[in-house]
Short mmCIF file of C-alpha atoms in Angstrom, two decimals:
data_model
loop_
_atom_site.label_atom_id
_atom_site.label_comp_id
_atom_site.label_asym_id
_atom_site.label_seq_id
_atom_site.Cartn_x
_atom_site.Cartn_y
_atom_site.Cartn_z
CA MET Y 232 -1.72 11.69 20.58
CA ASN Y 233 -0.93 9.49 17.68
CA TYR Y 234 -4.46 8.94 17.28
CA LEU Y 235 -5.48 12.63 17.37
CA GLY Y 236 -2.80 13.19 14.71
CA VAL Y 237 -4.25 10.32 12.44
CA LEU Y 238 -7.68 12.01 12.92
CA MET Y 239 -6.47 15.52 12.19
CA GLY Y 240 -4.76 14.22 8.98
CA ALA Y 241 -7.89 12.46 8.16
CA ILE Y 242 -9.96 15.41 8.54
CA LEU Y 243 -7.84 17.63 6.59
CA LEU Y 244 -7.61 15.17 3.66
CA THR Y 245 -11.02 14.35 3.36
CA ALA Y 246 -12.70 17.83 4.25
CA PRO Y 247 -11.01 20.43 2.11
CA VAL Y 248 -14.01 22.43 2.92
CA TYR Y 249 -12.82 23.34 6.06
CA ALA Y 250 -9.48 24.46 4.87
CA ALA Y 251 -8.93 28.25 6.05
CA SER Y 252 -9.35 30.67 3.53
CA ALA Y 253 -8.63 34.66 3.24
CA ASP Y 254 -12.17 35.21 2.65
CA GLN Y 255 -13.39 33.22 5.82
CA ARG Y 256 -14.04 35.10 8.95
CA GLY Y 257 -16.15 34.82 12.02
CA THR Y 258 -19.14 37.07 12.68
CA GLY Y 259 -18.55 37.59 16.65
CA ASP Y 260 -17.36 40.99 16.18
CA LEU Y 261 -20.04 42.21 13.56
CA GLY Y 262 -23.02 44.47 13.85
CA ILE Y 263 -25.43 46.58 11.94
CA VAL Y 264 -26.57 50.28 12.33
CA VAL Y 265 -29.78 51.03 11.11
CA GLU Y 266 -29.85 54.20 8.81
CA ARG Y 267 -33.44 54.78 9.41
CA ALA Y 268 -34.39 57.60 7.02
CA ALA Y 269 -32.52 55.74 4.05
CA GLY Y 270 -34.17 52.32 4.69
CA ARG Y 271 -30.85 50.76 4.71
CA ILE Y 272 -28.55 49.07 7.16
CA GLN Y 273 -24.49 49.28 7.60
CA ILE Y 274 -22.79 45.94 8.47
CA PHE Y 275 -19.72 47.18 10.43
CA ASP Y 276 -16.75 45.26 12.16
CA SER Y 277 -16.41 46.41 15.76
CA SER Y 278 -12.89 45.10 16.11
CA GLN Y 279 -11.86 47.15 12.96
CA ARG Y 280 -14.21 50.14 13.52
CA THR Y 281 -14.89 49.96 9.85
CA LYS Y 282 -17.96 49.76 7.73
CA LEU Y 283 -18.21 46.52 5.52
CA ALA Y 284 -21.41 46.84 3.59
CA SER Y 285 -24.58 48.52 3.31
CA VAL Y 286 -27.73 46.77 2.48
CA SER Y 287 -30.66 48.90 1.25
CA GLU Y 288 -34.20 48.48 0.28
CA LEU Y 289 -35.41 47.39 3.75
CA GLY Y 290 -38.18 49.65 3.45
CA ASP Y 291 -39.57 51.97 6.29
CA LEU Y 292 -36.98 51.33 9.09
CA SER Y 293 -38.40 54.27 11.66
CA HIS Y 294 -38.35 52.38 14.92
CA ALA Y 295 -36.56 49.26 13.19
CA SER Y 296 -34.92 46.67 15.71
CA ALA Y 297 -33.12 43.28 14.64
CA VAL Y 298 -32.26 39.87 16.30
CA PHE Y 299 -29.72 37.41 14.96
CA SER Y 300 -29.57 33.86 14.04
CA ARG Y 301 -28.29 31.39 16.40
CA ASP Y 302 -25.01 31.08 14.21
CA ALA Y 303 -24.90 35.00 14.27
CA ARG Y 304 -24.55 35.12 10.48
CA TYR Y 305 -27.91 36.63 9.69
CA ALA Y 306 -29.84 39.62 10.85
CA TYR Y 307 -33.39 39.64 11.27
CA VAL Y 308 -34.64 43.35 10.71
CA PHE Y 309 -38.09 44.26 11.59
CA GLY Y 310 -39.25 47.63 9.66
CA ARG Y 311 -42.18 49.66 10.70
CA ASP Y 312 -43.90 48.90 7.40
CA GLY Y 313 -44.21 45.26 8.60
CA GLY Y 314 -41.08 44.20 6.43
CA LEU Y 315 -39.14 41.18 7.95
CA SER Y 316 -35.67 41.38 6.14
CA LYS Y 317 -33.27 38.27 6.68
CA VAL Y 318 -29.55 39.67 5.92
CA ASP Y 319 -26.54 37.74 5.53
CA LEU Y 320 -23.74 39.55 7.47
CA LEU Y 321 -20.92 37.96 5.65
CA THR Y 322 -22.09 38.63 2.15
CA GLY Y 323 -24.09 41.61 2.68
CA ASN Y 324 -26.88 39.92 0.66
CA LEU Y 325 -30.69 40.50 1.44
CA GLU Y 326 -31.52 36.81 1.57
CA LYS Y 327 -35.26 37.24 1.90
CA ARG Y 328 -37.80 39.77 2.80
CA VAL Y 329 -41.34 39.54 3.51
CA ALA Y 330 -43.95 42.13 4.02
CA GLN Y 331 -45.87 40.46 6.64
CA ALA Y 332 -48.01 43.12 8.23
CA GLY Y 333 -48.98 46.63 7.70
CA ASN Y 334 -47.08 48.30 10.51
CA SER Y 335 -45.05 46.55 12.90
CA ILE Y 336 -42.79 47.47 16.04
CA GLY Y 337 -40.39 44.53 16.62
CA GLY Y 338 -39.40 40.87 17.04
CA ALA Y 339 -37.86 38.31 18.62
CA ILE Y 340 -36.20 34.80 18.11
CA SER Y 341 -36.92 31.74 19.71
CA GLN Y 342 -34.84 29.63 22.11
CA ASP Y 343 -34.00 27.15 19.47
CA GLY Y 344 -33.16 29.85 16.79
CA LYS Y 345 -35.75 28.28 14.52
CA LEU Y 346 -38.67 30.74 14.87
CA VAL Y 347 -38.75 34.40 14.30
CA ALA Y 348 -41.68 36.18 15.50
CA VAL Y 349 -42.97 39.84 14.64
CA SER Y 350 -44.97 42.01 16.78
CA ASN Y 351 -47.52 43.99 14.77
CA TYR Y 352 -49.83 46.99 15.47
CA GLU Y 353 -51.72 46.61 12.14
CA PRO Y 354 -53.20 44.17 12.23
CA GLY Y 355 -52.66 43.78 15.63
CA GLY Y 356 -51.18 40.44 16.65
CA VAL Y 357 -47.92 38.43 16.34
CA ARG Y 358 -46.87 36.40 13.29
CA VAL Y 359 -44.17 33.69 13.70
CA PHE Y 360 -41.68 32.50 10.79
CA ASP Y 361 -39.54 29.92 10.01
CA ALA Y 362 -35.99 31.27 10.83
CA GLY Y 363 -34.54 29.53 7.71
CA THR Y 364 -37.24 30.24 5.03
CA LEU Y 365 -39.26 32.95 6.57
CA GLU Y 366 -42.02 30.92 5.52
CA PRO Y 367 -45.21 31.69 7.85
CA LEU Y 368 -45.70 29.14 10.52
CA ALA Y 369 -48.47 30.79 12.87
CA ASP Y 370 -50.61 33.83 13.29
CA ILE Y 371 -51.64 35.08 16.71
CA PRO Y 372 -54.03 37.76 16.21
CA THR Y 373 -54.81 39.70 19.54
CA GLY Y 374 -57.18 42.86 18.60
CA SER Y 375 -54.63 45.25 19.91
CA LYS Y 376 -51.35 46.62 19.17
CA VAL Y 377 -48.56 44.38 20.43
CA VAL Y 378 -45.64 45.48 22.25
CA GLY Y 379 -42.70 44.17 24.40
CA LEU Y 380 -42.46 40.97 22.35
CA VAL Y 381 -39.52 38.87 23.75
CA ASP Y 382 -38.44 35.34 23.73
CA ALA Y 383 -38.40 33.28 27.06
CA PRO Y 384 -36.88 30.00 27.99
CA ASP Y 385 -38.69 26.82 27.25
CA GLN Y 386 -39.26 28.14 23.70
CA ARG Y 387 -41.93 30.68 24.50
CA PHE Y 388 -42.60 34.01 23.58
CA VAL Y 389 -44.05 36.72 25.92
CA PHE Y 390 -45.89 40.09 24.65
CA SER Y 391 -48.16 42.91 25.91
CA LEU Y 392 -51.29 44.27 24.39
CA TYR Y 393 -51.27 48.13 24.29
CA ASP Y 394 -54.97 48.74 23.90
CA LEU Y 395 -56.38 45.94 26.11
CA GLY Y 396 -53.93 45.71 29.03
CA GLU Y 397 -52.86 42.18 28.86
CA ILE Y 398 -49.96 40.06 28.78
CA TRP Y 399 -49.75 36.90 26.51
CA LEU Y 400 -47.68 33.88 27.22
CA VAL Y 401 -47.05 31.46 24.29
CA ASP Y 402 -45.67 28.14 24.30
CA MET Y 403 -44.33 27.58 20.69
CA SER Y 404 -43.37 23.76 21.31
CA VAL Y 405 -45.54 23.03 18.33
CA PRO Y 406 -45.26 25.95 15.88
CA ALA Y 407 -48.66 25.23 14.17
CA ALA Y 408 -50.40 24.98 17.47
CA PRO Y 409 -49.30 27.85 19.80
CA LYS Y 410 -50.41 27.43 23.37
CA ILE Y 411 -51.40 30.73 24.66
CA THR Y 412 -51.95 31.55 28.32
CA LYS Y 413 -53.37 35.15 28.77
CA TYR Y 414 -53.12 37.37 31.72
CA PRO Y 415 -55.96 40.16 31.48
CA ASN Y 416 -56.13 43.44 33.53
CA ILE Y 417 -52.44 44.14 33.99
CA GLY Y 418 -53.02 47.92 33.87
CA GLN Y 419 -53.43 50.66 31.33
CA ASN Y 420 -51.62 50.90 28.14
CA PRO Y 421 -48.45 48.80 28.48
CA TYR Y 422 -46.09 50.58 26.19
CA ASP Y 423 -42.96 48.21 26.33
CA ALA Y 424 -41.55 45.29 28.38
CA LEU Y 425 -38.46 43.49 29.33
CA ILE Y 426 -37.49 40.17 30.42
CA THR Y 427 -34.49 39.96 32.88
CA PRO Y 428 -31.18 38.33 31.29
CA ASP Y 429 -31.78 34.94 33.32
CA GLY Y 430 -35.14 34.73 31.36
CA ARG Y 431 -37.24 34.51 34.91
CA TYR Y 432 -39.13 38.02 34.98
CA TYR Y 433 -41.05 39.69 32.27
CA VAL Y 434 -41.84 43.33 33.28
CA ALA Y 435 -44.25 45.64 31.25
CA GLY Y 436 -44.10 49.14 31.58
CA LEU Y 437 -47.71 50.89 31.82
CA PHE Y 438 -48.05 54.25 30.22
CA GLY Y 439 -51.26 55.23 31.88
CA GLU Y 440 -50.74 54.26 35.33
CA ASP Y 441 -47.78 54.88 37.95
CA GLY Y 442 -46.16 51.16 38.21
CA MET Y 443 -45.32 48.27 36.21
CA ALA Y 444 -46.62 44.70 35.73
CA LEU Y 445 -44.81 41.58 36.86
CA LEU Y 446 -44.94 38.09 35.50
CA ASP Y 447 -42.60 35.52 37.17
CA LEU Y 448 -42.05 32.66 34.56
CA TRP Y 449 -40.81 30.24 37.00
CA HIS Y 450 -44.25 30.49 38.52
CA PRO Y 451 -46.51 31.87 35.66
CA ASP Y 452 -49.52 30.17 37.56
CA LYS Y 453 -49.45 32.93 40.32
CA GLY Y 454 -50.22 35.26 37.45
CA VAL Y 455 -49.14 39.04 36.90
CA ARG Y 456 -48.72 41.31 39.75
CA ARG Y 457 -48.10 45.09 40.23
CA ILE Y 458 -44.91 46.46 41.19
CA LEU Y 459 -43.75 49.92 41.73
CA ASP Y 460 -47.33 51.03 42.35
CA GLY Y 461 -47.55 54.50 42.61
CA TYR Y 462 -43.93 55.54 42.05
CA GLY Y 463 -44.86 58.85 40.81
CA ARG Y 464 -46.40 59.58 44.32
CA GLY Y 465 -49.51 61.10 42.55
CA GLU Y 466 -47.62 63.77 41.26
CA GLU Y 467 -48.46 64.89 37.72
CA PRO Y 468 -46.17 63.28 35.30
CA LEU Y 469 -44.41 65.31 32.80
CA PRO Y 470 -45.40 65.09 29.09
CA VAL Y 471 -43.60 62.41 27.24
CA TYR Y 472 -41.60 63.31 24.36
CA LYS Y 473 -40.69 59.70 23.58
CA MET Y 474 -41.79 56.63 25.18
CA PRO Y 475 -38.92 54.91 27.28
CA HIS Y 476 -37.66 51.49 25.73
CA LEU Y 477 -37.30 48.47 28.24
CA GLU Y 478 -35.43 46.12 26.15
CA GLY Y 479 -31.82 45.50 27.36
CA VAL Y 480 -32.89 47.07 30.59
CA ALA Y 481 -29.97 47.60 33.41
CA ILE Y 482 -29.67 44.79 35.57
CA ALA Y 483 -26.60 44.90 38.05
CA GLY Y 484 -26.39 42.44 40.61
CA LYS Y 485 -29.75 42.21 42.31
CA ASN Y 486 -30.91 45.73 41.43
CA ALA Y 487 -32.69 46.64 38.23
CA PHE Y 488 -32.58 50.19 36.84
CA LEU Y 489 -35.87 51.29 35.16
CA PRO Y 490 -36.66 54.70 33.37
CA ALA Y 491 -39.68 56.22 34.93
CA VAL Y 492 -42.11 57.43 32.50
CA GLY Y 493 -42.84 61.13 32.48
CA ARG Y 494 -40.00 61.79 35.11
CA HIS Y 495 -36.45 62.73 35.28
CA GLU Y 496 -35.41 59.65 37.13
CA ILE Y 497 -34.28 56.17 37.27
CA LEU Y 498 -35.98 54.05 39.62
CA VAL Y 499 -33.85 51.25 41.26
CA VAL Y 500 -35.66 48.14 42.47
CA ASP Y 501 -34.17 44.93 44.44
CA MET Y 502 -35.10 41.91 42.43
CA ASP Y 503 -34.29 39.82 45.49
CA ASN Y 504 -36.56 41.71 47.78
CA ASP Y 505 -39.97 41.40 45.87
CA TRP Y 506 -38.85 44.08 43.48
CA GLN Y 507 -39.11 46.87 46.16
CA GLU Y 508 -37.79 50.19 45.04
CA VAL Y 509 -34.58 50.89 47.40
CA GLY Y 510 -33.60 54.27 45.38
CA ARG Y 511 -34.30 56.61 42.54
CA ILE Y 512 -31.74 58.37 40.97
CA PRO Y 513 -32.10 62.07 39.08
CA VAL Y 514 -31.00 62.38 35.98
CA HIS Y 515 -30.33 64.86 32.99
CA GLY Y 516 -33.94 64.30 31.42
CA GLN Y 517 -36.56 61.52 30.56
CA ALA Y 518 -34.75 58.44 30.23
CA VAL Y 519 -35.56 56.37 26.91
CA PHE Y 520 -32.56 53.82 27.26
CA ALA Y 521 -31.04 52.74 30.52
CA VAL Y 522 -28.71 49.85 29.66
CA ALA Y 523 -25.83 48.06 31.73
CA ARG Y 524 -22.58 47.41 30.48
CA PRO Y 525 -22.32 43.69 30.22
CA ASP Y 526 -20.39 43.57 33.59
CA GLY Y 527 -23.13 45.62 35.25
CA ARG Y 528 -21.12 47.99 36.90
CA GLN Y 529 -22.16 51.06 34.69
CA ILE Y 530 -25.55 52.02 33.61
CA TRP Y 531 -25.75 54.20 30.44
CA VAL Y 532 -28.79 56.15 30.00
CA ASN Y 533 -29.75 58.48 27.03
CA PHE Y 534 -32.82 60.84 26.82
CA ALA Y 535 -35.88 61.93 24.92
CA HIS Y 536 -36.51 65.30 23.16
CA PRO Y 537 -35.19 67.87 24.26
CA ALA Y 538 -32.76 66.55 26.45
CA ASN Y 539 -31.47 64.12 23.81
CA ASP Y 540 -27.98 65.71 23.02
CA THR Y 541 -26.76 63.75 26.34
CA VAL Y 542 -25.75 60.44 27.66
CA GLN Y 543 -25.10 59.82 31.64
CA VAL Y 544 -23.43 57.21 33.35
CA ILE Y 545 -24.58 55.76 36.63
CA ASP Y 546 -22.30 53.84 38.89
CA ALA Y 547 -24.00 50.54 40.04
CA ALA Y 548 -22.05 50.67 43.27
CA THR Y 549 -23.01 54.28 44.38
CA LEU Y 550 -26.30 54.66 42.49
CA LYS Y 551 -24.75 58.05 41.46
CA VAL Y 552 -24.41 59.83 38.01
CA VAL Y 553 -20.41 59.64 37.65
CA HIS Y 554 -20.17 60.80 33.98
CA SER Y 555 -22.16 63.04 31.67
CA ILE Y 556 -21.07 63.16 28.00
CA GLN Y 557 -22.68 65.22 24.97
CA PRO Y 558 -22.04 63.04 22.19
CA GLY Y 559 -24.40 65.47 19.82
CA PRO Y 560 -27.74 66.08 18.55
CA ALA Y 561 -30.35 63.27 19.03
CA VAL Y 562 -28.61 60.37 20.53
CA LEU Y 563 -30.86 57.54 19.62
CA HIS Y 564 -29.37 54.43 20.88
CA LEU Y 565 -26.38 52.72 22.79
CA GLU Y 566 -24.82 49.33 22.47
CA PHE Y 567 -21.72 47.70 23.94
CA THR Y 568 -19.05 45.69 22.44
CA PRO Y 569 -19.71 41.92 23.71
CA ARG Y 570 -17.59 42.26 26.81
CA GLY Y 571 -18.21 46.13 27.24
CA GLU Y 572 -15.02 47.91 26.77
CA GLN Y 573 -16.44 50.15 24.33
CA VAL Y 574 -20.01 51.69 23.80
CA TRP Y 575 -21.34 52.59 20.38
CA ILE Y 576 -23.67 55.63 20.33
CA SER Y 577 -25.71 56.61 17.44
CA VAL Y 578 -26.08 60.59 16.79
CA ARG Y 579 -28.77 60.91 14.56
CA ASP Y 580 -28.64 64.46 13.51
CA ALA Y 581 -24.93 64.52 13.48
CA ASP Y 582 -25.00 61.55 11.00
CA ARG Y 583 -22.61 59.65 13.12
CA VAL Y 584 -21.95 56.60 15.32
CA ASP Y 585 -19.55 57.55 17.96
CA VAL Y 586 -17.41 54.90 19.80
CA TYR Y 587 -16.56 55.53 23.42
CA ASP Y 588 -14.05 53.91 25.92
CA THR Y 589 -16.24 52.88 28.94
CA ARG Y 590 -13.47 53.09 31.09
CA SER Y 591 -11.67 56.32 30.19
CA MET Y 592 -14.66 57.96 28.49
CA ALA Y 593 -12.52 58.78 25.62
CA LEU Y 594 -14.17 59.40 22.08
CA LEU Y 595 -12.40 56.40 20.19
CA GLY Y 596 -13.54 57.61 16.86
CA SER Y 597 -16.62 57.69 14.76
CA LEU Y 598 -18.28 56.29 11.78
CA PRO Y 599 -20.42 58.22 9.13
CA ALA Y 600 -23.98 56.88 9.20
CA ASP Y 601 -27.08 58.57 7.50
CA LYS Y 602 -29.59 59.42 10.40
CA PRO Y 603 -28.39 56.33 12.32
CA SER Y 604 -30.96 54.58 14.98
CA GLY Y 605 -30.67 51.06 16.49
CA ILE Y 606 -27.28 49.72 16.73
CA PHE Y 607 -27.20 45.86 17.12
CA MET Y 608 -24.19 43.56 17.56
CA THR Y 609 -24.19 40.04 17.05
CA ALA Y 610 -23.35 39.05 20.75
CA ARG Y 611 -27.17 39.37 21.25
CA ALA Y 612 -27.51 36.11 19.32
CA HIS Y 613 -26.87 34.24 22.42
CA ARG Y 614 -28.50 36.43 25.13
CA ILE Y 615 -32.20 35.74 26.21
CA GLY Y 616 -34.40 38.53 25.59
CA TYR Y 617 -32.40 40.04 22.73
CA MET J 36 -31.59 72.70 20.86
CA SER J 37 -34.74 74.27 22.61
CA LEU J 38 -32.63 77.29 22.87
CA VAL J 39 -32.08 77.47 19.02
CA PHE J 40 -35.71 76.65 18.66
CA LEU J 41 -36.76 79.66 20.95
CA ALA J 42 -34.15 81.98 19.39
CA CYS J 43 -35.44 80.98 15.64
CA GLY J 44 -38.92 80.64 16.72
CA ALA J 45 -39.79 84.23 16.66
CA SER J 46 -41.84 84.56 13.75
CA PHE J 47 -45.16 86.64 13.97
CA GLY J 48 -48.41 86.87 11.96
CA ALA J 49 -49.14 84.61 9.05
CA GLU J 50 -45.52 84.64 7.44
CA PRO J 51 -44.33 81.05 6.96
CA PRO J 52 -41.11 80.33 9.05
CA THR J 53 -37.84 81.12 7.62
CA PRO J 54 -36.20 78.31 5.23
CA VAL J 55 -34.10 77.37 8.20
CA ARG J 56 -36.75 76.97 10.45
CA GLN J 57 -38.69 75.18 8.14
CA THR J 58 -35.89 72.52 7.88
CA GLU J 59 -35.79 72.14 11.51
CA LEU J 60 -39.61 71.97 11.72
CA MET J 61 -39.55 69.19 9.12
CA THR J 62 -36.89 67.24 11.18
CA LEU J 63 -38.90 67.53 14.05
CA LEU J 64 -42.05 66.37 12.20
CA LYS J 65 -40.52 63.45 10.66
CA HIS J 66 -38.30 62.20 13.61
CA ASP J 67 -39.77 63.28 16.89
CA CYS J 68 -43.60 63.11 15.74
CA GLY J 69 -42.41 60.30 13.84
CA SER J 70 -41.00 58.27 16.73
CA CYS J 71 -44.76 57.88 17.44
CA HIS J 72 -46.78 58.49 14.30
CA GLY J 73 -44.10 56.68 12.26
CA LEU J 74 -41.53 58.21 9.77
CA THR J 75 -44.15 58.47 7.09
CA MET J 76 -47.03 59.27 9.45
CA LYS J 77 -48.84 55.78 8.71
CA GLY J 78 -49.36 55.49 12.08
CA GLY J 79 -47.22 53.73 15.14
CA LEU J 80 -48.47 53.64 19.04
CA GLY J 81 -49.90 57.00 17.85
CA PRO J 82 -52.48 57.18 15.20
CA PRO J 83 -51.94 57.61 11.37
CA LEU J 84 -51.64 61.35 10.41
CA LEU J 85 -51.99 60.88 6.53
CA PRO J 86 -53.96 63.26 4.38
CA ASP J 87 -56.76 60.80 4.14
CA THR J 88 -57.09 60.27 8.03
CA LEU J 89 -57.11 64.01 8.49
CA THR J 90 -59.84 64.81 6.21
CA GLY J 91 -62.86 66.44 7.92
CA LYS J 92 -60.81 67.62 10.89
CA ASP J 93 -60.61 71.15 11.61
CA ASP J 94 -57.04 73.07 10.95
CA GLN J 95 -57.43 75.09 14.14
CA GLU J 96 -58.48 71.94 16.53
CA LEU J 97 -55.12 70.01 14.95
CA ALA J 98 -52.89 72.89 15.51
CA ARG J 99 -54.26 73.00 19.13
CA ILE J 100 -53.40 69.33 20.01
CA ILE J 101 -50.26 69.80 18.55
CA LEU J 102 -49.61 72.83 20.87
CA ASP J 103 -51.47 71.21 24.07
CA GLY J 104 -51.33 67.37 23.63
CA VAL J 105 -54.12 65.24 24.40
CA PRO J 106 -54.78 64.87 28.19
CA GLY J 107 -54.70 61.13 29.41
CA LYS J 108 -53.08 59.98 26.08
CA PRO J 109 -49.38 59.90 25.21
CA MET J 110 -49.67 62.99 22.94
CA PRO J 111 -47.56 65.66 24.61
CA PRO J 112 -47.97 69.41 24.22
CA TRP J 113 -45.40 71.03 22.09
CA ARG J 114 -46.04 74.73 23.00
CA PHE J 115 -42.56 75.12 24.81
CA GLU J 116 -40.68 75.08 21.30
CA LEU J 117 -43.44 75.59 18.64
CA GLN J 118 -45.20 78.65 17.82
CA PRO J 119 -49.03 78.68 17.13
CA GLU J 120 -48.18 79.50 13.54
CA GLU J 121 -45.38 76.88 13.22
CA ALA J 122 -48.08 74.51 14.51
CA ARG J 123 -50.52 75.62 11.67
CA TRP J 124 -47.73 75.26 9.28
CA LEU J 125 -46.97 71.61 10.28
CA VAL J 126 -50.68 70.91 9.99
CA ASP J 127 -50.37 72.12 6.24
CA ARG J 128 -47.35 69.65 5.69
CA LEU J 129 -49.39 67.00 7.00
CA ARG J 130 -52.44 67.83 4.85
CA GLU J 131 -50.14 67.68 1.88
CA GLY J 132 -48.55 64.63 2.99
CA LEU J 133 -44.73 63.77 3.45
CA LYS J 134 -42.68 63.55 0.32
#
């Protein structure tokens, strides 16, 4: 105790930089909303439910997404126009921006937080940057549009090739010399992919076929295999007005909840039983996102045009839709607060982000936002696959 | 939303859509078409639809693709909420380029 007291005194005396000031704050309850048409993001505080700053001049943010630095201070924003922007959430400064490709779709941050990877449509491939400086470190051309880029344990990235039907697993232990393992013939037109929260399974959704492609990262030598083969039972799929997004896919216990392409259904598969289908849940439209509340009890689903004014909630225990709400026109994205007591919902054509209580389903409030799309909270900084 | 479209979408002949409908169509073009073709039509999972890339392609054919989609490809048919003349009007907007 005496020793501790002396130590504390010494720290206070010799390290005034650590003294608290009114300006200092953590970032654990911060997040960003993409205002896609304006090329701008808002930084918000989810505890106070207030906007803290706007950061503009981020380019074409249609289909923009973001990852966070390991210290959860910086957001890396991936724009459609190939722009990669690093934003300081505390100061609201655009720290650095690079135009790294002509047309890109998303990105990921490495396990150690030191590498930021961007998946590109034009030129097709993945480029890897130093997370601190955004200096380029590696270029991985693929000859195809790249989708479903995620980080994986052991300092790896995994992604899929839309035009070629392949999955690539890349070990980035030596950033200048990526070690690539290619898995060809996984199926037609993978459009997006997910990695399970434990980092073990990578699953690519296929547009051109009824089924999904599974890679077990505990046993990458066993290759990619097909799951949910023929889930459409040969029926003609409905036209798809918006591709499902598989990132943040709902995992509740041993079950995964996957949007079925071209159907008004969520497929439920048992991950412990070889990813066999255990049920399908009829829903309001074609699902775009199916995301689990962090505790896994609820799965929240939004839908493609023209059913995109509605959000439904599935109970993970009964596999039934237990709530339907209509936040407003064009619900684009949902994000839970870190422990899931609230969900934040972007309602694009109402120019609002709505905040709901996930227990009572009450609308707690709204934030104005200009054509909001993606909502990203800093809790993602510490989760695999975000 | 589709009900609104249907209710407003009953224009006939070559008359341009009403101003209200034009606003709706531009929202559809930017945000719904844009989710695959890019907000500025420079391409995404779907091909670019910039004036240059449409050069040499037939108006009727482009309108038909909007209405009927492309079988075997992700491009869906939009006939359920677009009138033929509205599809033609959208082709004209694409030829002009967005903003």
